[in-house]
XYZ file of C-alpha atoms in Angstrom:
327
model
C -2.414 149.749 53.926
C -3.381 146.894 51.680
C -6.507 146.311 53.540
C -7.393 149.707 53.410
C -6.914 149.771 49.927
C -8.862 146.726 49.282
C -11.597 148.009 51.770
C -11.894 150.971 49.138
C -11.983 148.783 46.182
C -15.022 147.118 47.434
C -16.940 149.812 48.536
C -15.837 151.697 44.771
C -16.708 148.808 42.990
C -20.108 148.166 44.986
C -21.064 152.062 44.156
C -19.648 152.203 40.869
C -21.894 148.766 39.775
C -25.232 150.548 41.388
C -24.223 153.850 39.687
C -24.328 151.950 36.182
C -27.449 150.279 37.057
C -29.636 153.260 37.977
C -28.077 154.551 34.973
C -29.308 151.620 32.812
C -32.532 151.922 34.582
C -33.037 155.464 33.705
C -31.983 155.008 30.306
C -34.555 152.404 29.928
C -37.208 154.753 31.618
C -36.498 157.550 29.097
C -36.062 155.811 25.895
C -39.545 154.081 26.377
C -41.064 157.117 27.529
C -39.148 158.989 24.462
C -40.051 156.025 22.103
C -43.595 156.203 23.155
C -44.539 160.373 22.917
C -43.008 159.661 19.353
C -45.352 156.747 18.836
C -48.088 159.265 19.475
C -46.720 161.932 17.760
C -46.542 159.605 14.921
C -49.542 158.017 15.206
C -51.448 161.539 14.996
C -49.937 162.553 12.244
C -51.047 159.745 10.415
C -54.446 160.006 10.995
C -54.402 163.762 10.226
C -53.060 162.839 6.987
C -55.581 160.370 7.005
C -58.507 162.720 7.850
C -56.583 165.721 5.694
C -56.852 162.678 2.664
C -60.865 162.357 3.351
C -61.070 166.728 3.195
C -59.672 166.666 0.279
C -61.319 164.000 -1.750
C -64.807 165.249 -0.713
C -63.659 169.121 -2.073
C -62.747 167.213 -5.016
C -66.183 165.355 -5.422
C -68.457 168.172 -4.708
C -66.066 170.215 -7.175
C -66.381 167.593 -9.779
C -70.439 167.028 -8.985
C -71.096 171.089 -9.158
C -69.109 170.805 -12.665
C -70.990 168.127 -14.284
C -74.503 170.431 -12.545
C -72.873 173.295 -14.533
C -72.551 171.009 -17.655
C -76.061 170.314 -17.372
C -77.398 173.706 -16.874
C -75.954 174.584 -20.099
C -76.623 171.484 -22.230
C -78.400 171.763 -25.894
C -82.099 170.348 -23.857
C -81.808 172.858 -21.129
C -81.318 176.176 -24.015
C -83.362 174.597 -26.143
C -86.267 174.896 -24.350
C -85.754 177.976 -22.481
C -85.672 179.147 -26.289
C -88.690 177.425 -27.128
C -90.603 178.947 -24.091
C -89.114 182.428 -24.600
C -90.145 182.068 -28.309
C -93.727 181.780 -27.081
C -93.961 178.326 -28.098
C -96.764 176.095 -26.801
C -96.799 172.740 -25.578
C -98.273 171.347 -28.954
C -95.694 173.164 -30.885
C -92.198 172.581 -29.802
C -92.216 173.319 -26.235
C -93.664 170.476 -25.284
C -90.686 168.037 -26.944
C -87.881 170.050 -25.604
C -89.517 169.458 -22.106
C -89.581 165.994 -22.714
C -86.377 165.942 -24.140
C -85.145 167.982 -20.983
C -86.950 165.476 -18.449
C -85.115 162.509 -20.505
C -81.621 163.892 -19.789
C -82.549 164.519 -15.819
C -83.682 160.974 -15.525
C -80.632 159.701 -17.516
C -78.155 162.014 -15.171
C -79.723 160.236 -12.036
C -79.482 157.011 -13.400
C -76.307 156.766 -15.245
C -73.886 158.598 -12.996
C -72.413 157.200 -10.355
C -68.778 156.635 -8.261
C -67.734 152.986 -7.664
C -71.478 151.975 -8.791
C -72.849 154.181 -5.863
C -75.382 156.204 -7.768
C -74.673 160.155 -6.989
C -77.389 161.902 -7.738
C -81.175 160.953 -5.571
C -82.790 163.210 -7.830
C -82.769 166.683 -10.121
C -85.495 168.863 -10.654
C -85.757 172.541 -12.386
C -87.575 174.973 -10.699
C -88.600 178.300 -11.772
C -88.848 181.508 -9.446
C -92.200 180.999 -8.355
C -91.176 177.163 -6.881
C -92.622 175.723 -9.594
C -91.192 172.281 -10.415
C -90.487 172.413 -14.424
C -89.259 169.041 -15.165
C -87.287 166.809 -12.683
C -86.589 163.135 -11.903
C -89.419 163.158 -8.904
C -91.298 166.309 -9.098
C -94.211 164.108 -7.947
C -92.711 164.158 -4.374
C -92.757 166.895 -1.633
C -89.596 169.307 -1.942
C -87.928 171.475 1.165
C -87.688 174.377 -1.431
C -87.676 178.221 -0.948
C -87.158 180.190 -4.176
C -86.674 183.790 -2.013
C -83.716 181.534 -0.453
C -81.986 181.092 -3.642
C -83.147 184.629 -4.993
C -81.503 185.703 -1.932
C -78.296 184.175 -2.574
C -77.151 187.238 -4.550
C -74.415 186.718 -7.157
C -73.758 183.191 -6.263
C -74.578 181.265 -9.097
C -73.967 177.850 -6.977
C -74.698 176.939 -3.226
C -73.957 174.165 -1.381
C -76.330 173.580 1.658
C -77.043 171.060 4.283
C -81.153 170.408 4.187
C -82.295 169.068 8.149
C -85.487 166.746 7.678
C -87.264 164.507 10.458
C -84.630 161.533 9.024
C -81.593 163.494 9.189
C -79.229 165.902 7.166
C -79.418 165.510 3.472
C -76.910 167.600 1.297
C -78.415 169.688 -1.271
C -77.010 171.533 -4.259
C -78.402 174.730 -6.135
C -77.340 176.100 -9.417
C -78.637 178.940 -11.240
C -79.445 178.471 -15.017
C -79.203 180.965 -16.984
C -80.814 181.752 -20.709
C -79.378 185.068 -23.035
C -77.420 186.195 -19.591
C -80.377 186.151 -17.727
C -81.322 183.809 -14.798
C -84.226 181.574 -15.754
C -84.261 178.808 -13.272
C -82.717 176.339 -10.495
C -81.426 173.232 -10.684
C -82.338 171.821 -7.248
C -80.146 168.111 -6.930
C -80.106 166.298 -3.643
C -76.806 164.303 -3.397
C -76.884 160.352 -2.293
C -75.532 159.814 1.056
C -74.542 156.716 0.729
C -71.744 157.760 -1.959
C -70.451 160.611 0.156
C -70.198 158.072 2.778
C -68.251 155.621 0.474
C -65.746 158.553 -0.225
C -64.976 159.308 3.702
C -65.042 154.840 4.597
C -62.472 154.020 1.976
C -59.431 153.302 4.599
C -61.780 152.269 7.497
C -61.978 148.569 8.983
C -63.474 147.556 12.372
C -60.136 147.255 13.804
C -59.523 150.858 12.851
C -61.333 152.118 16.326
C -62.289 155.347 14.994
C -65.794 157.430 14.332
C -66.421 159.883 11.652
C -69.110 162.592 11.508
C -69.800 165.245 8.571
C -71.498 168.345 9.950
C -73.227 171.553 9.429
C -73.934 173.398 12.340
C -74.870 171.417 14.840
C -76.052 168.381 12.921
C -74.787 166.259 10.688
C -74.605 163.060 8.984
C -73.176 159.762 10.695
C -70.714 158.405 8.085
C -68.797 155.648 10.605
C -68.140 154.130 14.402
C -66.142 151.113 14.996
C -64.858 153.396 18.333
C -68.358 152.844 20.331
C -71.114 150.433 20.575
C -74.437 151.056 19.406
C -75.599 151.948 23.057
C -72.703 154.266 23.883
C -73.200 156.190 20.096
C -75.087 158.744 21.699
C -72.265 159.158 24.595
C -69.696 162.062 23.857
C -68.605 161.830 27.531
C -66.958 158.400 25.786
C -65.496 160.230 23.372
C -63.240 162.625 25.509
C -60.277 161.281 25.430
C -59.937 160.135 22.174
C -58.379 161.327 19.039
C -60.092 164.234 18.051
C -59.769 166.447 14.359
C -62.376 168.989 12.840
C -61.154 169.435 9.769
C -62.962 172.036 7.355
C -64.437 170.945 3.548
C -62.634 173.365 1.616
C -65.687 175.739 -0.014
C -68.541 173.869 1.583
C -70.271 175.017 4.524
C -68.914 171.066 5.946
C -66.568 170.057 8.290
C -65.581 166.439 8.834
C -65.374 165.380 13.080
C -63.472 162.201 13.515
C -62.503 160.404 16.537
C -59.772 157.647 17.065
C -58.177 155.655 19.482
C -55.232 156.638 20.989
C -52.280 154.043 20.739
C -51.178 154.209 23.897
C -54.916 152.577 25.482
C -54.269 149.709 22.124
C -50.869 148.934 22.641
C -49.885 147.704 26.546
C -45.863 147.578 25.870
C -45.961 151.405 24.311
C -48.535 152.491 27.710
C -47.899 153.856 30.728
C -48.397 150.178 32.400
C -45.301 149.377 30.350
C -43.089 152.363 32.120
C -44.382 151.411 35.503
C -43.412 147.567 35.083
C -40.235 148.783 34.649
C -40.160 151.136 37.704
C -41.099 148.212 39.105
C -38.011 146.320 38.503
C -36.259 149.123 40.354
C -37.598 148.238 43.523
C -35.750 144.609 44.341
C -32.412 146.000 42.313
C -32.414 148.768 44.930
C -33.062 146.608 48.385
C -30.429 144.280 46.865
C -28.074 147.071 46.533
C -28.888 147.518 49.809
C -28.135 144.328 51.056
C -24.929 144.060 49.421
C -23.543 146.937 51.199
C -24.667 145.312 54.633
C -22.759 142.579 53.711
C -19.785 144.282 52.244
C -19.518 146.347 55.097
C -20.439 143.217 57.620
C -17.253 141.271 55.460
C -15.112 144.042 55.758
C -15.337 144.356 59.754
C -15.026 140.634 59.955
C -11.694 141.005 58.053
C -10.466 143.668 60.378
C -10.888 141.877 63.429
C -9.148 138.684 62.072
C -6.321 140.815 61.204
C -6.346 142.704 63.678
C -6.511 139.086 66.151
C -4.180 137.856 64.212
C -1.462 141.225 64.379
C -1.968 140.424 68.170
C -1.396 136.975 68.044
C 2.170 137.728 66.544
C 2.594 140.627 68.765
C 2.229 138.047 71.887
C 4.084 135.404 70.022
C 7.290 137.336 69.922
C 6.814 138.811 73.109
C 6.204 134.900 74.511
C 9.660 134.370 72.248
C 11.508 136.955 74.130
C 10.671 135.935 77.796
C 11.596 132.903 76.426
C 14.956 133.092 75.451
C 15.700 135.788 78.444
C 14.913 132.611 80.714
């Protein structure tokens, strides 16, 4: 009875340890794989906060820029000489210093405003209805303008648009000027790239493996890639598994595309070679298992027949006795 009992307590003991460990092993398996979906999870909500940040700021730019535009469109130079030339004035009698006076405060727009000492203006120019450029910081230089565009534009007295020329997008801002209630004019400014770029780059690094794209349509204007290398820019196959958010400008015809890189491809212990390493592991834990019941079992017969050799040897001992002491 006691061998049979101890017989059990092996064999309980041997299934009870390998129980635990494929328990361990499993809870290992899910915590990593549980630890790493919320790695992700965290990871992407990061950068959309990150990306949501960049949305926001650039609403809040072009909000500020079409403000100070409005400003401008309603300053003393700009009335003044709307008033001068509805007065009938000529050039040699007033009109021609409030144009110059108008010009002045164009140029000094341009050249004195700025973000972080990015200028933000390329240039400003007033145009009447017939495309004519009436003063402006470079009305020496060839314009994309359409007048019937902006008369088209209806009761808008501001539009945002995205301008496609044989070096890329350029973002373009209209505003309507207006003299005794009536619109007079445009204010036609072309914003500087190179700020808006500033704006969307401010918590980008090369080791920050992402790309950025602002777009209208189906163009748009490259703001960043430390994600591919300058031969695989043109590459979206590249891009397919990455990271992806298209996140809309609030009240711009914009929307930002960015790309980053997932954590899981950056970090090895939080990837998927990381779960199968310690699959892995399972492998010699479970032929050892194995072999321990082969030798349990193997230990346990070998027990059995020495008791059982030696429950005959005292089974022929007395009987040897016996004959014995009948002779």
């Amino acid at each position: 009875m006691s061998k049979k009992r101890q017989k059990l307590s092996s064999s309980n003991l041997i299934i009870l340890a390998a129980v635990l460990l494929a328990t361990y092993l499993i809870l290992i398996l899910a915590v990593t794989n549980l630890g790493q979906t919320r790695l992700i999870e965290s990871q992407q909500r990061e950068l959309n906060l990150k990306v949501q940040s960049y949305a926001t700021m650039l609403e809040y730019f072009f909000y500020v820029t079409d403000d100070e535009i409005a400003n401008l469109s309603r300053s003393k130079s700009m009335q003044t000489y709307f008033a001068n030339l509805a007065s009938g004035m000529s050039m040699q009698y007033g009109l021609g210093a409030s144009l110059y006076k108008l010009d002045k405060d164009l140029t000094e727009m341009v050249n004195h405003t700025d973000v972080h000492g990015s200028a933000v203006y390329q240039r400003i120019n007033l145009l009447g209805f017939d495309g004519r450029v009436i003063a402006g910081t470079d009305d020496k230089k060839e314009m994309d303008v359409n007048s019937h565009d902006y008369l088209a534009t209806d009761d808008r007295d501001f539009m945002l648009r995205a301008v496609h020329q044989d070096d890329g997008m350029h973002i373009e801002m209209v505003k309507k000027v207006y003299y005794s209630g009536k619109a007079v004019a445009y204010l036609i400014v072309d914003i500087n790239k190179e700020v808006i770029i500033k704006q969307l780059t401010t918590q980008e690094h090369e080791g920050s493996r992402s790309r950025i794209e602002l777009v209208e349509g189906n163009k748009g204007i490259f703001v960043w890639d430390s994600l591919l290398t300058t031969a695989e820019s043109h590459s979206q196959k590249l891009l397919t598994n990455k990271i992806y958010f298209e996140t809309p400008i609030a009240n711009t015809p914009f929307q930002l595309k960015s790309w980053f890189e997932p954590l899981n491809e950056k970090d090895i212990i939080t990837s998927g070679w990381f779960i199968a390493g310690i699959s892995f592991l399972a492998v010699p834990v479970f032929f050892g298992l194995i072999y321990t019941f082969r030798v349990n079992n193997t230990n346990i017969i070998l027990r059995t027949k020495v008791y059982e050799s030696n429950k005959k040897k005292k089974i022929l001992f007395q009987q040897n006795k016996t004959l014995g002491e009948r002779d």
